[in-house]
PDB file of C-alpha atoms in Angstrom:
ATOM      1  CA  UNK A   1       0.000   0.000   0.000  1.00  0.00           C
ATOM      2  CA  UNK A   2       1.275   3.489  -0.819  1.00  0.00           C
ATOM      3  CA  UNK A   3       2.378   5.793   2.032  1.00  0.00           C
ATOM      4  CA  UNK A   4       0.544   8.529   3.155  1.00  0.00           C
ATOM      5  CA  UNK A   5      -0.143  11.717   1.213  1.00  0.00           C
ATOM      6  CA  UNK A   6       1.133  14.387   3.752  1.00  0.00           C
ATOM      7  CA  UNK A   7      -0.722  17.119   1.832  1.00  0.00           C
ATOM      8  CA  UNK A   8      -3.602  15.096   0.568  1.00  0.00           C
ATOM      9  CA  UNK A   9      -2.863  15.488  -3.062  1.00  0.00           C
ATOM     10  CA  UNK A  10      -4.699  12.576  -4.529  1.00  0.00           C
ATOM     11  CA  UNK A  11      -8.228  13.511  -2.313  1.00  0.00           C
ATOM     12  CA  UNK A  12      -8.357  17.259  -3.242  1.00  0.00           C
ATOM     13  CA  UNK A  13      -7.846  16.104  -6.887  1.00  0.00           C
ATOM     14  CA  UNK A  14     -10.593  13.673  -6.923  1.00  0.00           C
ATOM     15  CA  UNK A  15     -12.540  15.606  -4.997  1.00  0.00           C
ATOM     16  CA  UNK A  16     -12.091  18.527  -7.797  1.00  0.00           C
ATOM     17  CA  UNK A  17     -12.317  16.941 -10.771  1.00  0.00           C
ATOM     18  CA  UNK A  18     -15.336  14.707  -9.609  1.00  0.00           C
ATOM     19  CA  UNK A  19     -17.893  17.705  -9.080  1.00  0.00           C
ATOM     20  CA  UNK A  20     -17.148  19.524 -12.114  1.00  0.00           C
ATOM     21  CA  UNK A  21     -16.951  16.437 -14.208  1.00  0.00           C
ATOM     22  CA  UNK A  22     -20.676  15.788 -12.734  1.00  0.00           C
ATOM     23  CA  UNK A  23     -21.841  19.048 -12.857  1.00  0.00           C
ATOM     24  CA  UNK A  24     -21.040  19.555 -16.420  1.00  0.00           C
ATOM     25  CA  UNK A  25     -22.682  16.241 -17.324  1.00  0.00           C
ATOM     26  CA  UNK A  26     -25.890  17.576 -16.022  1.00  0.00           C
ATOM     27  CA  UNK A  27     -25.714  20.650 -17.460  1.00  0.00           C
ATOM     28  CA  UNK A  28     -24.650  19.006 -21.200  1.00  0.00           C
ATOM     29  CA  UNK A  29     -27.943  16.761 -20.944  1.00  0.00           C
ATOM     30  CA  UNK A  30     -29.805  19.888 -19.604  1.00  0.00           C
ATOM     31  CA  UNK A  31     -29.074  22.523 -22.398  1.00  0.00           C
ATOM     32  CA  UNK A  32     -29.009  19.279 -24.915  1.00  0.00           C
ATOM     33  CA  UNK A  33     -32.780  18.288 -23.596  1.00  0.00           C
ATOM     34  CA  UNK A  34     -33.373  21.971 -23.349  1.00  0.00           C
ATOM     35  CA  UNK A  35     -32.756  22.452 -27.573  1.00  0.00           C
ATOM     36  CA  UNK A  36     -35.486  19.833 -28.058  1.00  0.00           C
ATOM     37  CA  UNK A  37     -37.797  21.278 -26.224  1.00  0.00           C
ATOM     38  CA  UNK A  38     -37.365  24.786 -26.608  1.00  0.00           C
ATOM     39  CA  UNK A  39     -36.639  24.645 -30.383  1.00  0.00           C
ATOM     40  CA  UNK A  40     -33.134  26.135 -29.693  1.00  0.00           C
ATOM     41  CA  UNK A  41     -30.777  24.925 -31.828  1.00  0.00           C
ATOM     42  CA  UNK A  42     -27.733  26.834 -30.503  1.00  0.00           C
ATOM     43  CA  UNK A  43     -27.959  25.287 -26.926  1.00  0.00           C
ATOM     44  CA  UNK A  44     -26.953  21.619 -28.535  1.00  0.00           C
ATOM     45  CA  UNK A  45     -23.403  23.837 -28.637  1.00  0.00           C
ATOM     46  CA  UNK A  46     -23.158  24.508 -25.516  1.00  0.00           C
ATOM     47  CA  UNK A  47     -24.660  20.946 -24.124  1.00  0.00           C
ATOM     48  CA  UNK A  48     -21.599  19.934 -26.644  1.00  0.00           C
ATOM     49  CA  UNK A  49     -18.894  21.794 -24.843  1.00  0.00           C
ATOM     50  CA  UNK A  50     -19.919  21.087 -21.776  1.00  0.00           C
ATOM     51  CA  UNK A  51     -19.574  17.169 -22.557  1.00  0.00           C
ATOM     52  CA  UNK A  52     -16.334  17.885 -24.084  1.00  0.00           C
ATOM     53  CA  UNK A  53     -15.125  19.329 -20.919  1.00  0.00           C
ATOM     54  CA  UNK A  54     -16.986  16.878 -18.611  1.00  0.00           C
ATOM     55  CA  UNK A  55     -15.174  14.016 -20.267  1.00  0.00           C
ATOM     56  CA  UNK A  56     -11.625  15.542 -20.089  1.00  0.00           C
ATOM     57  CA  UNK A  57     -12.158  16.347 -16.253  1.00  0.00           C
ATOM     58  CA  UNK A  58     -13.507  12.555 -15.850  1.00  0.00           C
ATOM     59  CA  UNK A  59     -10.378  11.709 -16.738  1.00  0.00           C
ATOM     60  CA  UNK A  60      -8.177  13.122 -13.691  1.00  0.00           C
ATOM     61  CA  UNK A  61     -11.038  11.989 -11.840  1.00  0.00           C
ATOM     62  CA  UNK A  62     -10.621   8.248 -12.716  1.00  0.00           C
ATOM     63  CA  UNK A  63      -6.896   8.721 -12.254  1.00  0.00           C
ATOM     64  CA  UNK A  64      -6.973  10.084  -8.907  1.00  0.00           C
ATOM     65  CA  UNK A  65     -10.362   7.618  -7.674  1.00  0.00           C
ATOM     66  CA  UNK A  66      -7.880   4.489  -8.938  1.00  0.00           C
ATOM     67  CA  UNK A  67      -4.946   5.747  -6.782  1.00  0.00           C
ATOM     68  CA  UNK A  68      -7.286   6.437  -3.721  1.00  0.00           C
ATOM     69  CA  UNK A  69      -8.791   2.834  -4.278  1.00  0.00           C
ATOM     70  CA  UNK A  70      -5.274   1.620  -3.587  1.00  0.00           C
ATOM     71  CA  UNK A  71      -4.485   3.307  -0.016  1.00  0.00           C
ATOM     72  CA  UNK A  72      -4.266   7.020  -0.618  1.00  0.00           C
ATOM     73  CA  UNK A  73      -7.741   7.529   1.246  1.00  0.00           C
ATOM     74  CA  UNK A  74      -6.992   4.541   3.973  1.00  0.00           C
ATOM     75  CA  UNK A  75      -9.325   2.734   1.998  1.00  0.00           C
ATOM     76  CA  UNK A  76      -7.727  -1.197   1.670  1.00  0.00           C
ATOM     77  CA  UNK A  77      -8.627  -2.398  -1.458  1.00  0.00           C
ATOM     78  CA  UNK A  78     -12.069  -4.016  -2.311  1.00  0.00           C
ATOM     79  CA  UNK A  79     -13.143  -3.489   0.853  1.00  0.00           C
ATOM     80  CA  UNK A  80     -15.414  -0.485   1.475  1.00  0.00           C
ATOM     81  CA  UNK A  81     -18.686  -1.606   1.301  1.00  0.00           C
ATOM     82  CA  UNK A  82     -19.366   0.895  -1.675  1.00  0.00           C
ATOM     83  CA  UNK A  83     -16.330   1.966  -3.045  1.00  0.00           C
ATOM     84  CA  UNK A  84     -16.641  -1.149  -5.462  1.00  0.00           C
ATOM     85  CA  UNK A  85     -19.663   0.309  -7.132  1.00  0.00           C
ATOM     86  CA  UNK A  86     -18.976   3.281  -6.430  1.00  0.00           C
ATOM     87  CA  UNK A  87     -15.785   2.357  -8.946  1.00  0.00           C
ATOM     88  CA  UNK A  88     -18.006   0.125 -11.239  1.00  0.00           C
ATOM     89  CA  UNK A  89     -20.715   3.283 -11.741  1.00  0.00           C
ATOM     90  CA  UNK A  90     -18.022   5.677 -11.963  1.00  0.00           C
ATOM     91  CA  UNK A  91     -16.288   3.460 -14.969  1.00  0.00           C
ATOM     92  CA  UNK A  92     -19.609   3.145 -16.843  1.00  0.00           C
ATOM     93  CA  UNK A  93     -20.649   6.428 -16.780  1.00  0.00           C
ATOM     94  CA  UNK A  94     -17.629   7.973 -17.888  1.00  0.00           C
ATOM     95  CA  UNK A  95     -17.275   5.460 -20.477  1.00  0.00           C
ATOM     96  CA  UNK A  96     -20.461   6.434 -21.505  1.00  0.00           C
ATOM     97  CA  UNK A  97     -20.367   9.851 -21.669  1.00  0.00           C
ATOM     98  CA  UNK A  98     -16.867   9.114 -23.660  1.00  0.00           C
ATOM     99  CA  UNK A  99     -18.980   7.269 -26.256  1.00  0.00           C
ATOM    100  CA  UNK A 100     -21.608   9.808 -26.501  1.00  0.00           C
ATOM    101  CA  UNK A 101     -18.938  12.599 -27.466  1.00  0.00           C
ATOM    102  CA  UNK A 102     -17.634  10.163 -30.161  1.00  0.00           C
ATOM    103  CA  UNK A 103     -20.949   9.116 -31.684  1.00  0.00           C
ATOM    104  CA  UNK A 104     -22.167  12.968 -31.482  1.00  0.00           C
ATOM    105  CA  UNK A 105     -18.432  14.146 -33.075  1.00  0.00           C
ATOM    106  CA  UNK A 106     -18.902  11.111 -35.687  1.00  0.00           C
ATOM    107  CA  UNK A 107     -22.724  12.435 -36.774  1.00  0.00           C
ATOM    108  CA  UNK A 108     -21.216  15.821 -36.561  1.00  0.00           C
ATOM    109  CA  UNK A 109     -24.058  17.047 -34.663  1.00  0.00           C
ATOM    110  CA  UNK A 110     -26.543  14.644 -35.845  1.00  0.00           C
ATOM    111  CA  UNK A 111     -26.663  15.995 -39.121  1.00  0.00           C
ATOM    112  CA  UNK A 112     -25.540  12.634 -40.521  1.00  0.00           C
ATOM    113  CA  UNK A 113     -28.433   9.596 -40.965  1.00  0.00           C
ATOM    114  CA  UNK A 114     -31.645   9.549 -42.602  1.00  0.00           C
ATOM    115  CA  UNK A 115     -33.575  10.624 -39.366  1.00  0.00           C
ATOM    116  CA  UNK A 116     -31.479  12.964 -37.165  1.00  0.00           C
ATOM    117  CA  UNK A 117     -34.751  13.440 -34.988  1.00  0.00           C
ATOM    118  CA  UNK A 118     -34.680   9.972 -33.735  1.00  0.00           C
ATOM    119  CA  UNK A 119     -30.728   9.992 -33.384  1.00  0.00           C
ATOM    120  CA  UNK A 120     -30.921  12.860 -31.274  1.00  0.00           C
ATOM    121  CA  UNK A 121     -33.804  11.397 -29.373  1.00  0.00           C
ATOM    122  CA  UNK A 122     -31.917   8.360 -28.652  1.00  0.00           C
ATOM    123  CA  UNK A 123     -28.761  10.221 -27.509  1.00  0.00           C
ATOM    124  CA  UNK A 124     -30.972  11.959 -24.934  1.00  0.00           C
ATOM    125  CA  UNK A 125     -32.045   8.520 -23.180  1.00  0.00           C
ATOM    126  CA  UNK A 126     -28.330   7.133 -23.300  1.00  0.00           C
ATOM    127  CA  UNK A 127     -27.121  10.405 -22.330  1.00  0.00           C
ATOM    128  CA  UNK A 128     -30.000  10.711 -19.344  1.00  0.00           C
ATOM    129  CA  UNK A 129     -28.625   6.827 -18.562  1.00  0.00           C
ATOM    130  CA  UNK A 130     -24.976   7.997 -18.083  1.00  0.00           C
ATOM    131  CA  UNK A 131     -26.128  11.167 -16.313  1.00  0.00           C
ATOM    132  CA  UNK A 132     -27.469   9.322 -13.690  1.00  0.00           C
ATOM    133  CA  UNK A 133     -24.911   6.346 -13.532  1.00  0.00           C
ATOM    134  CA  UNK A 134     -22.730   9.466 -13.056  1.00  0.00           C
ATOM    135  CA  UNK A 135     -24.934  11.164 -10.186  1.00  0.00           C
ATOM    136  CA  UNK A 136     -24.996   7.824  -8.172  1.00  0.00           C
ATOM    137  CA  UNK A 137     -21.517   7.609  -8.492  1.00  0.00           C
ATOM    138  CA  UNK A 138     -21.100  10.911  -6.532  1.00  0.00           C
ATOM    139  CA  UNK A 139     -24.250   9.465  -4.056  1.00  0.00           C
ATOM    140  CA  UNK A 140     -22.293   6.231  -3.207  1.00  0.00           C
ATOM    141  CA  UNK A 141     -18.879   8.294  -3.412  1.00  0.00           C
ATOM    142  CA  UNK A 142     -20.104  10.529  -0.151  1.00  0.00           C
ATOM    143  CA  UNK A 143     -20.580   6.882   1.381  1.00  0.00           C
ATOM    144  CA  UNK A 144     -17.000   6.484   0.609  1.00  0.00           C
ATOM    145  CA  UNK A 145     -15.708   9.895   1.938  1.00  0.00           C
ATOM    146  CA  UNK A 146     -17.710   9.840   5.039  1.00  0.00           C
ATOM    147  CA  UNK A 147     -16.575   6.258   6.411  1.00  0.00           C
ATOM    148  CA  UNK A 148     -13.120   6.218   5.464  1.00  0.00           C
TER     149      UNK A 148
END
């Protein structure tokens, strides 16, 4: 098991990157749901950014969760009662979001396919999906932070 972190550099990072990366998940499927509703075309570009930025700060997040998994947080490994899914939601949902910003970068908006209405309709239920894989990740996280 790694030593201690004297200043705590692996928990502030996670801790960081986590709530942005979830905020700005929420507020990609918000504007994106938002365009649909509202007619708005130009808020599918900034539910776009925001998922572009939400994946990239998953990223460190992942990074910093794996190296608190393995001692950083006093955590032994596999053992908190819901750091394990906390780990297995926390995996999907980024991988999910990660293939939502490649299928919407591939379609180019959804401008590609025959019916762009029901591509974009399905990328709001996968994205809704990976939202809230993402949210209970941060629910069973504060589990996590508050025992160990």
């Amino acid at each position: 098991m790694p030593q201690e972190d004297p200043i705590k550099l692996w928990q502030h990072l996670h801790g960081a990157t986590v709530h942005f990366a979830l905020a700005l998940t929420l507020v990609s499927f918000a504007f994106d749901l938002g365009s649909k509703i509202f007619g708005k075309k130009e808020w599918r570009t900034v539910g776009f950014w925001a998922l572009v930025v939400a994946v990239t700060l998953s990223l460190p997040a992942i990074y910093s969760g794996f190296w608190g998994q393995l001692g950083w947080f006093r955590v032994e490994k596999w053992e908190a009662d819901h750091l394990l899914p906390h780990r297995n939601f926390a995996l999907g949902g980024t991988i999910g979001i990660a293939l939502l910003l490649i299928w919407r970068s591939a379609t180019r908006d959804f401008s590609v396919g025959l019916n762009s209405n029901r591509l974009y309709l399905g990328y709001l239920v996968l994205m809704l999906a990976a939202t809230i894989a993402i949210g209970y990740t941060g629910y069973l996280g504060s589990y996590v932070a508050r025992t160990y």
